[in-house]
Amino acid sequence: MLANTNVHPMEDLKLRLKQILEVVPPKSEIYYIDYPVYNNGGDLLIMKGTEAFFKDNDIKVIRRYSVWDVPFPLDIPRNAIIVLQGGGNFGDLYPVHQKMREKIIAGHPKNRIVILPQTIFFKSDIELKKTAQVLNFHKDLHFFVRDMPTYELAQKEFSKVHVYLSPDMAHQLWPIKPKGKPILEMLYFFREDIEKNKEQVKYEKAAKNNSAFLDWNTLYNRVDRRVIRLVTSSLKSRRAKWPVSWFWAKYSDYMVHKAINNFSKYKAVTTSRLHGHILACLLDQPNVLLDNSYGKNSNYYAAWTQKNPKGRLESGQSESDTYSKPAEKPKGTGSVVITDGAAL
């Protein structure tokens, strides 16, 4: 149930993010690590929502690092909080980010560490157990997760970690004003990577020839990709004589606005991208959500966006159909915190 029936469902999700202030209080000094430097607009929306959250709550970012330029060893003052980027890359599908994250946690046992809202997925139980060993060793680790199956898995495996249920950081951007009135009917925004769901094929076959099909890779062009390669190589070298981080902050603003401009052209969106769905909801735009390959999308919808009348999950897909749901409810010592204290 919503905390206040007079509050728009998207405003309610934005308000729920304030629970993060319990562990990252206003005026905190933080190290923000693993901000995205690639052409996944969903992760860029998360980053922009995260930066907006820091600004809105007077949280001071001392240093920012991407996966490409974080130094090891990393000397962080004892009183600084380490804040790790949220998203959907926690697990063994994206090992570069996961290994860096675990190295940060293992290397800073005396700092408070906060993982912003994530979805967990491991193909390998062995890798899951290895990760659990790293996380459970830390005494002040706070993990925000985006759906109930992830929360239950985190409680079971990360029993020494403080676990919380939270919406995605992109909700801090609510509301986003559309760029003009829509002039086209339907945008099909379908993922084409390792999380692709075969169910989207029926939409591809049924759609009219003049329908638009996009993904982040096709929304962003050759120039965008060249800029990303330049920024990435500069961050890796750590010897760049130009303000790389400042430039990327500005260029990623442009990339997010490019996504907003494109979505704004359409009266409705059908998407298998979680952040295609979230962006449409932030624009208050009618949309249909298809699941991804392992249930991330339907789990998120069940936890948070099903109350939004502008979005719906494709018929026949539900939380019970997903691959990531545990067979039984596990026990754990973590605590779940929701803004109004209500159960989902």
CSV table of C-alpha atoms in Angstrom, one decimal:
chain,number,residue,atom,x,y,z
A,1,MET,CA,0.0,0.0,0.0
A,2,LEU,CA,1.1,3.6,-0.6
A,3,ALA,CA,2.0,5.7,2.3
A,4,ASN,CA,-0.4,8.4,1.1
A,5,THR,CA,-3.1,7.8,-1.4
A,6,ASN,CA,-3.0,11.5,-2.5
A,7,VAL,CA,0.7,11.1,-3.5
A,8,HIS,CA,1.4,10.1,-7.1
A,9,PRO,CA,2.9,6.6,-7.2
A,10,MET,CA,6.2,8.0,-8.7
A,11,GLU,CA,6.5,10.7,-6.0
A,12,ASP,CA,6.0,8.0,-3.4
A,13,LEU,CA,8.9,6.0,-4.8
A,14,LYS,CA,11.1,9.1,-4.7
A,15,LEU,CA,10.1,9.7,-1.1
A,16,ARG,CA,11.1,6.1,-0.2
A,17,LEU,CA,14.7,6.8,-1.2
A,18,LYS,CA,15.0,9.0,1.9
A,19,GLN,CA,15.6,5.9,4.0
A,20,ILE,CA,19.1,5.9,2.6
A,21,LEU,CA,19.7,9.0,4.8
A,22,GLU,CA,19.6,6.7,7.8
A,23,VAL,CA,23.0,5.4,6.8
A,24,VAL,CA,24.3,8.3,4.7
A,25,PRO,CA,23.1,11.3,6.7
A,26,PRO,CA,22.9,14.8,5.2
A,27,LYS,CA,26.3,16.5,5.2
A,28,SER,CA,28.2,13.2,5.1
A,29,GLU,CA,31.5,13.1,3.2
A,30,ILE,CA,31.6,10.2,0.8
A,31,TYR,CA,33.6,8.4,-1.9
A,32,TYR,CA,31.3,7.6,-4.7
A,33,ILE,CA,32.6,4.6,-6.6
A,34,ASP,CA,31.7,2.7,-9.9
A,35,TYR,CA,29.8,5.5,-11.7
A,36,PRO,CA,29.1,4.3,-15.3
A,37,VAL,CA,31.2,5.3,-18.3
A,38,TYR,CA,29.5,3.4,-21.1
A,39,ASN,CA,26.4,3.7,-23.3
A,40,ASN,CA,23.8,2.1,-21.1
A,41,GLY,CA,21.3,4.8,-20.6
A,42,GLY,CA,19.7,3.0,-17.7
A,43,ASP,CA,22.9,3.2,-15.7
A,44,LEU,CA,23.3,6.8,-16.7
A,45,LEU,CA,19.8,7.5,-15.3
A,46,ILE,CA,20.8,5.8,-12.1
A,47,MET,CA,23.9,7.9,-11.9
A,48,LYS,CA,22.0,11.2,-12.5
A,49,GLY,CA,19.4,10.2,-9.9
A,50,THR,CA,22.2,9.4,-7.5
A,51,GLU,CA,23.9,12.7,-8.0
A,52,ALA,CA,20.6,14.5,-7.6
A,53,PHE,CA,20.1,12.6,-4.3
A,54,PHE,CA,23.5,13.7,-3.1
A,55,LYS,CA,22.8,17.4,-4.1
A,56,ASP,CA,19.2,17.4,-2.7
A,57,ASN,CA,20.4,16.1,0.7
A,58,ASP,CA,23.6,18.1,1.1
A,59,ILE,CA,25.9,15.0,0.8
A,60,LYS,CA,29.5,16.0,-0.1
A,61,VAL,CA,31.3,13.8,-2.6
A,62,ILE,CA,35.0,14.0,-1.9
A,63,ARG,CA,36.0,11.7,-4.8
A,64,ARG,CA,34.3,10.0,-7.7
A,65,TYR,CA,35.8,6.9,-9.3
A,66,SER,CA,34.6,4.7,-12.2
A,67,VAL,CA,35.6,1.1,-12.6
A,68,TRP,CA,38.3,2.2,-15.0
A,69,ASP,CA,40.2,4.6,-12.7
A,70,VAL,CA,39.7,3.5,-9.1
A,71,PRO,CA,43.3,3.1,-7.7
A,72,PHE,CA,44.4,0.2,-5.5
A,73,PRO,CA,45.3,0.6,-2.8
A,74,LEU,CA,42.7,3.4,-2.3
A,75,ASP,CA,43.4,5.5,0.8
A,76,ILE,CA,40.1,6.7,2.2
A,77,PRO,CA,39.8,8.6,5.6
A,78,ARG,CA,38.2,6.7,8.4
A,79,ASN,CA,35.3,9.1,8.7
A,80,ALA,CA,34.3,9.0,5.0
A,81,ILE,CA,31.5,6.7,3.8
A,82,ILE,CA,32.1,4.6,0.7
A,83,VAL,CA,29.0,4.6,-1.5
A,84,LEU,CA,28.9,2.1,-4.4
A,85,GLN,CA,26.8,2.7,-7.5
A,86,GLY,CA,23.4,0.9,-7.7
A,87,GLY,CA,22.0,-0.9,-10.7
A,88,GLY,CA,21.6,-4.5,-12.0
A,89,ASN,CA,25.2,-5.6,-12.2
A,90,PHE,CA,25.6,-7.3,-8.8
A,91,GLY,CA,26.6,-10.9,-9.5
A,92,ASP,CA,28.7,-12.9,-11.9
A,93,LEU,CA,27.2,-11.6,-15.2
A,94,TYR,CA,29.4,-8.5,-15.0
A,95,PRO,CA,32.6,-9.7,-13.3
A,96,VAL,CA,34.7,-6.5,-13.8
A,97,HIS,CA,32.3,-4.5,-11.7
A,98,GLN,CA,31.8,-7.3,-9.2
A,99,LYS,CA,35.5,-8.0,-8.6
A,100,MET,CA,36.2,-4.3,-8.1
A,101,ARG,CA,33.3,-4.0,-5.7
A,102,GLU,CA,34.5,-6.9,-3.6
A,103,LYS,CA,38.0,-5.6,-3.6
A,104,ILE,CA,36.8,-2.2,-2.2
A,105,ILE,CA,34.8,-4.0,0.5
A,106,ALA,CA,37.6,-6.3,1.5
A,107,GLY,CA,40.2,-3.5,1.5
A,108,HIS,CA,38.2,-1.1,3.8
A,109,PRO,CA,37.0,-3.0,6.8
A,110,LYS,CA,36.8,0.1,9.0
A,111,ASN,CA,34.8,2.4,6.7
A,112,ARG,CA,31.0,2.4,6.5
A,113,ILE,CA,30.2,1.0,3.0
A,114,VAL,CA,26.8,1.5,1.4
A,115,ILE,CA,25.7,-0.3,-1.8
A,116,LEU,CA,22.9,1.6,-3.5
A,117,PRO,CA,19.9,-0.2,-4.8
A,118,GLN,CA,20.9,-3.3,-6.8
A,119,THR,CA,19.5,-6.5,-8.2
A,120,ILE,CA,21.4,-9.7,-7.5
A,121,PHE,CA,21.9,-12.5,-9.9
A,122,PHE,CA,24.4,-15.3,-9.9
A,123,LYS,CA,24.6,-18.2,-12.4
A,124,SER,CA,27.2,-19.9,-10.2
A,125,ASP,CA,26.5,-20.9,-6.6
A,126,ILE,CA,30.2,-21.1,-6.0
A,127,GLU,CA,30.6,-17.4,-7.0
A,128,LEU,CA,27.7,-16.5,-4.8
A,129,LYS,CA,29.4,-18.2,-1.8
A,130,LYS,CA,32.7,-16.4,-2.5
A,131,THR,CA,30.9,-13.1,-2.6
A,132,ALA,CA,29.1,-13.9,0.6
A,133,GLN,CA,32.4,-14.6,2.4
A,134,VAL,CA,33.7,-11.1,1.4
A,135,LEU,CA,30.5,-9.2,2.4
A,136,ASN,CA,29.9,-11.1,5.7
A,137,PHE,CA,33.4,-10.2,7.0
A,138,HIS,CA,32.6,-6.5,6.9
A,139,LYS,CA,31.1,-5.1,10.1
A,140,ASP,CA,29.5,-1.9,8.7
A,141,LEU,CA,28.1,-2.8,5.3
A,142,HIS,CA,24.7,-1.6,4.2
A,143,PHE,CA,23.1,-3.1,1.1
A,144,PHE,CA,20.0,-1.7,-0.6
A,145,VAL,CA,18.2,-4.0,-3.0
A,146,ARG,CA,15.5,-3.5,-5.5
A,147,ASP,CA,13.1,-6.4,-5.2
A,148,MET,CA,11.8,-9.1,-2.9
A,149,PRO,CA,13.7,-12.1,-4.4
A,150,THR,CA,16.9,-10.2,-4.2
A,151,TYR,CA,16.1,-9.1,-0.6
A,152,GLU,CA,15.4,-12.7,0.4
A,153,LEU,CA,18.6,-13.9,-1.3
A,154,ALA,CA,20.6,-11.2,0.4
A,155,GLN,CA,19.2,-12.0,3.8
A,156,LYS,CA,20.0,-15.7,3.4
A,157,GLU,CA,23.5,-15.4,2.0
A,158,PHE,CA,24.7,-12.1,3.4
A,159,SER,CA,23.6,-12.7,7.0
A,160,LYS,CA,26.0,-10.3,8.6
A,161,VAL,CA,25.0,-7.4,6.2
A,162,HIS,CA,22.3,-4.8,6.9
A,163,VAL,CA,19.9,-5.3,4.1
A,164,TYR,CA,17.2,-2.9,3.0
A,165,LEU,CA,14.5,-2.8,0.3
A,166,SER,CA,14.5,0.3,-1.9
A,167,PRO,CA,13.4,1.6,-5.3
A,168,ASP,CA,16.0,2.4,-8.0
A,169,MET,CA,18.0,5.6,-7.6
A,170,ALA,CA,16.6,6.9,-11.0
A,171,HIS,CA,13.3,7.7,-9.1
A,172,GLN,CA,15.0,10.7,-7.6
A,173,LEU,CA,14.6,12.4,-11.0
A,174,TRP,CA,10.8,12.5,-10.8
A,175,PRO,CA,9.2,14.3,-12.5
A,176,ILE,CA,10.8,14.6,-15.9
A,177,LYS,CA,9.1,16.9,-18.3
A,178,PRO,CA,8.6,15.5,-21.9
A,179,LYS,CA,10.3,17.4,-24.7
A,180,GLY,CA,7.2,18.4,-26.6
A,181,LYS,CA,4.0,16.6,-27.6
A,182,PRO,CA,4.3,13.0,-28.9
A,183,ILE,CA,3.9,12.6,-32.7
A,184,LEU,CA,4.5,8.9,-33.2
A,185,GLU,CA,2.6,5.9,-32.0
A,186,MET,CA,4.8,3.2,-30.4
A,187,LEU,CA,8.5,2.9,-29.5
A,188,TYR,CA,9.7,-0.7,-29.0
A,189,PHE,CA,12.7,-0.4,-26.7
A,190,PHE,CA,14.2,-3.9,-26.6
A,191,ARG,CA,17.4,-5.1,-25.2
A,192,GLU,CA,19.8,-7.1,-27.4
A,193,ASP,CA,22.3,-8.3,-24.9
A,194,ILE,CA,22.8,-11.3,-22.6
A,195,GLU,CA,19.6,-10.4,-20.7
A,196,LYS,CA,17.4,-10.5,-23.8
A,197,ASN,CA,14.1,-12.4,-23.4
A,198,LYS,CA,12.8,-14.4,-26.3
A,199,GLU,CA,9.2,-13.2,-25.6
A,200,GLN,CA,10.0,-9.9,-27.3
A,201,VAL,CA,10.4,-11.8,-30.6
A,202,LYS,CA,6.6,-12.0,-31.0
A,203,TYR,CA,6.4,-8.2,-30.8
A,204,GLU,CA,9.1,-7.8,-33.4
A,205,LYS,CA,7.2,-10.1,-35.8
A,206,ALA,CA,3.8,-8.4,-35.2
A,207,ALA,CA,5.0,-4.8,-35.3
A,208,LYS,CA,4.3,-2.7,-38.3
A,209,ASN,CA,7.1,-2.0,-40.7
A,210,ASN,CA,7.2,1.7,-39.7
A,211,SER,CA,7.5,0.9,-36.0
A,212,ALA,CA,10.7,2.1,-34.3
A,213,PHE,CA,13.0,-0.5,-32.6
A,214,LEU,CA,15.7,0.9,-30.4
A,215,ASP,CA,18.1,-0.2,-27.6
A,216,TRP,CA,20.8,1.9,-25.9
A,217,ASN,CA,23.3,0.7,-28.5
A,218,THR,CA,21.2,2.0,-31.3
A,219,LEU,CA,19.9,5.1,-29.5
A,220,TYR,CA,23.5,6.3,-29.1
A,221,ASN,CA,25.5,6.8,-32.3
A,222,ARG,CA,29.0,6.3,-33.5
A,223,VAL,CA,30.1,9.7,-32.2
A,224,ASP,CA,28.8,8.8,-28.7
A,225,ARG,CA,30.7,5.5,-28.8
A,226,ARG,CA,33.9,7.2,-29.8
A,227,VAL,CA,33.5,9.8,-27.0
A,228,ILE,CA,33.0,7.0,-24.5
A,229,ARG,CA,36.1,5.2,-25.8
A,230,LEU,CA,38.1,8.4,-25.4
A,231,VAL,CA,36.8,9.0,-21.9
A,232,THR,CA,37.5,5.4,-20.9
A,233,SER,CA,41.0,5.3,-22.2
A,234,SER,CA,41.7,8.7,-20.5
A,235,LEU,CA,40.4,7.3,-17.2
A,236,LYS,CA,42.5,4.2,-17.5
A,237,SER,CA,45.7,6.1,-18.2
A,238,ARG,CA,45.2,8.4,-15.2
A,239,ARG,CA,47.5,10.8,-16.9
A,240,ALA,CA,45.0,12.8,-18.8
A,241,LYS,CA,45.7,16.6,-18.9
A,242,TRP,CA,42.1,17.5,-19.5
A,243,PRO,CA,39.2,17.4,-17.0
A,244,VAL,CA,37.9,14.0,-17.9
A,245,SER,CA,35.4,13.6,-15.0
A,246,TRP,CA,33.9,17.1,-15.6
A,247,PHE,CA,33.6,16.4,-19.3
A,248,TRP,CA,31.9,13.0,-18.7
A,249,ALA,CA,29.4,14.6,-16.3
A,250,LYS,CA,28.4,17.1,-19.0
A,251,TYR,CA,28.4,14.6,-21.9
A,252,SER,CA,26.4,12.0,-19.9
A,253,ASP,CA,23.9,14.8,-19.3
A,254,TYR,CA,23.6,15.1,-23.1
A,255,MET,CA,23.1,11.4,-23.5
A,256,VAL,CA,20.3,11.3,-20.9
A,257,HIS,CA,18.6,14.2,-22.6
A,258,LYS,CA,18.9,12.4,-25.9
A,259,ALA,CA,17.0,9.4,-24.4
A,260,ILE,CA,14.4,11.8,-23.0
A,261,ASN,CA,14.0,13.5,-26.3
A,262,ASN,CA,13.6,10.2,-28.2
A,263,PHE,CA,11.0,8.8,-25.7
A,264,SER,CA,9.1,12.0,-25.8
A,265,LYS,CA,8.3,11.6,-29.5
A,266,TYR,CA,6.1,8.5,-28.8
A,267,LYS,CA,2.6,8.2,-27.4
A,268,ALA,CA,3.6,4.8,-25.8
A,269,VAL,CA,6.5,2.5,-25.1
A,270,THR,CA,6.9,-1.3,-25.1
A,271,THR,CA,10.2,-2.3,-23.5
A,272,SER,CA,12.2,-5.2,-22.1
A,273,ARG,CA,14.6,-2.7,-20.6
A,274,LEU,CA,13.9,-2.0,-16.9
A,275,HIS,CA,15.0,1.6,-17.3
A,276,GLY,CA,13.0,1.9,-20.5
A,277,HIS,CA,10.1,1.3,-18.2
A,278,ILE,CA,11.4,3.6,-15.5
A,279,LEU,CA,12.1,6.4,-17.9
A,280,ALA,CA,8.6,6.1,-19.4
A,281,CYS,CA,7.2,6.2,-15.9
A,282,LEU,CA,9.3,9.3,-15.0
A,283,LEU,CA,7.8,10.9,-18.1
A,284,ASP,CA,4.3,9.8,-17.1
A,285,GLN,CA,4.1,8.0,-20.4
A,286,PRO,CA,2.0,4.9,-21.1
A,287,ASN,CA,4.2,1.8,-21.3
A,288,VAL,CA,4.2,-2.0,-21.3
A,289,LEU,CA,7.1,-3.9,-19.6
A,290,LEU,CA,8.4,-7.3,-20.8
A,291,ASP,CA,10.6,-9.3,-18.6
A,292,ASN,CA,14.3,-9.8,-19.0
A,293,SER,CA,16.0,-13.2,-19.1
A,294,TYR,CA,16.1,-13.8,-15.4
A,295,GLY,CA,13.1,-12.0,-13.9
A,296,LYS,CA,14.7,-8.7,-12.9
A,297,ASN,CA,11.9,-6.6,-14.6
A,298,SER,CA,8.9,-8.4,-13.3
A,299,ASN,CA,10.4,-8.6,-9.8
A,300,TYR,CA,10.9,-4.8,-9.9
A,301,TYR,CA,7.4,-4.2,-11.2
A,302,ALA,CA,5.9,-6.4,-8.5
A,303,ALA,CA,7.8,-4.5,-5.8
A,304,TRP,CA,7.4,-0.9,-7.0
A,305,THR,CA,5.8,0.2,-10.2
A,306,GLN,CA,2.6,-1.9,-10.3
A,307,LYS,CA,0.8,1.0,-8.6
A,308,ASN,CA,1.6,3.3,-11.5
A,309,PRO,CA,-1.5,3.4,-13.8
A,310,LYS,CA,0.7,4.4,-16.8
A,311,GLY,CA,2.7,1.2,-16.8
A,312,ARG,CA,1.7,-2.5,-16.9
A,313,LEU,CA,3.5,-5.8,-17.1
A,314,GLU,CA,3.0,-7.9,-20.2
A,315,SER,CA,0.1,-10.3,-19.6
A,316,GLY,CA,1.2,-13.7,-18.4
A,317,GLN,CA,4.5,-12.5,-16.8
A,318,SER,CA,4.6,-12.3,-13.0
A,319,GLU,CA,6.9,-12.5,-10.1
A,320,SER,CA,6.2,-16.3,-9.8
A,321,ASP,CA,7.5,-16.9,-13.3
A,322,THR,CA,11.0,-15.5,-12.7
A,323,TYR,CA,14.2,-17.4,-12.4
A,324,SER,CA,15.7,-15.5,-9.4
A,325,LYS,CA,13.0,-16.3,-6.9
A,326,PRO,CA,14.2,-18.6,-4.1
A,327,ALA,CA,12.4,-21.9,-3.7
A,328,GLU,CA,11.6,-21.1,-0.1
A,329,LYS,CA,11.7,-18.0,2.1
A,330,PRO,CA,15.1,-18.0,3.8
A,331,LYS,CA,16.0,-16.8,7.3
A,332,GLY,CA,18.3,-13.8,7.9
A,333,THR,CA,19.3,-11.2,10.3
A,334,GLY,CA,19.0,-8.2,8.0
A,335,SER,CA,16.4,-5.6,8.4
A,336,VAL,CA,14.0,-4.3,5.8
A,337,VAL,CA,13.3,-0.5,5.9
A,338,ILE,CA,10.4,1.0,3.8
A,339,THR,CA,9.4,4.7,4.2
A,340,ASP,CA,6.0,4.0,5.6
A,341,GLY,CA,6.8,0.7,7.3
A,342,ALA,CA,4.3,-1.1,5.2
A,343,ALA,CA,4.8,-4.6,3.8
A,344,LEU,CA,4.6,-5.0,0.1
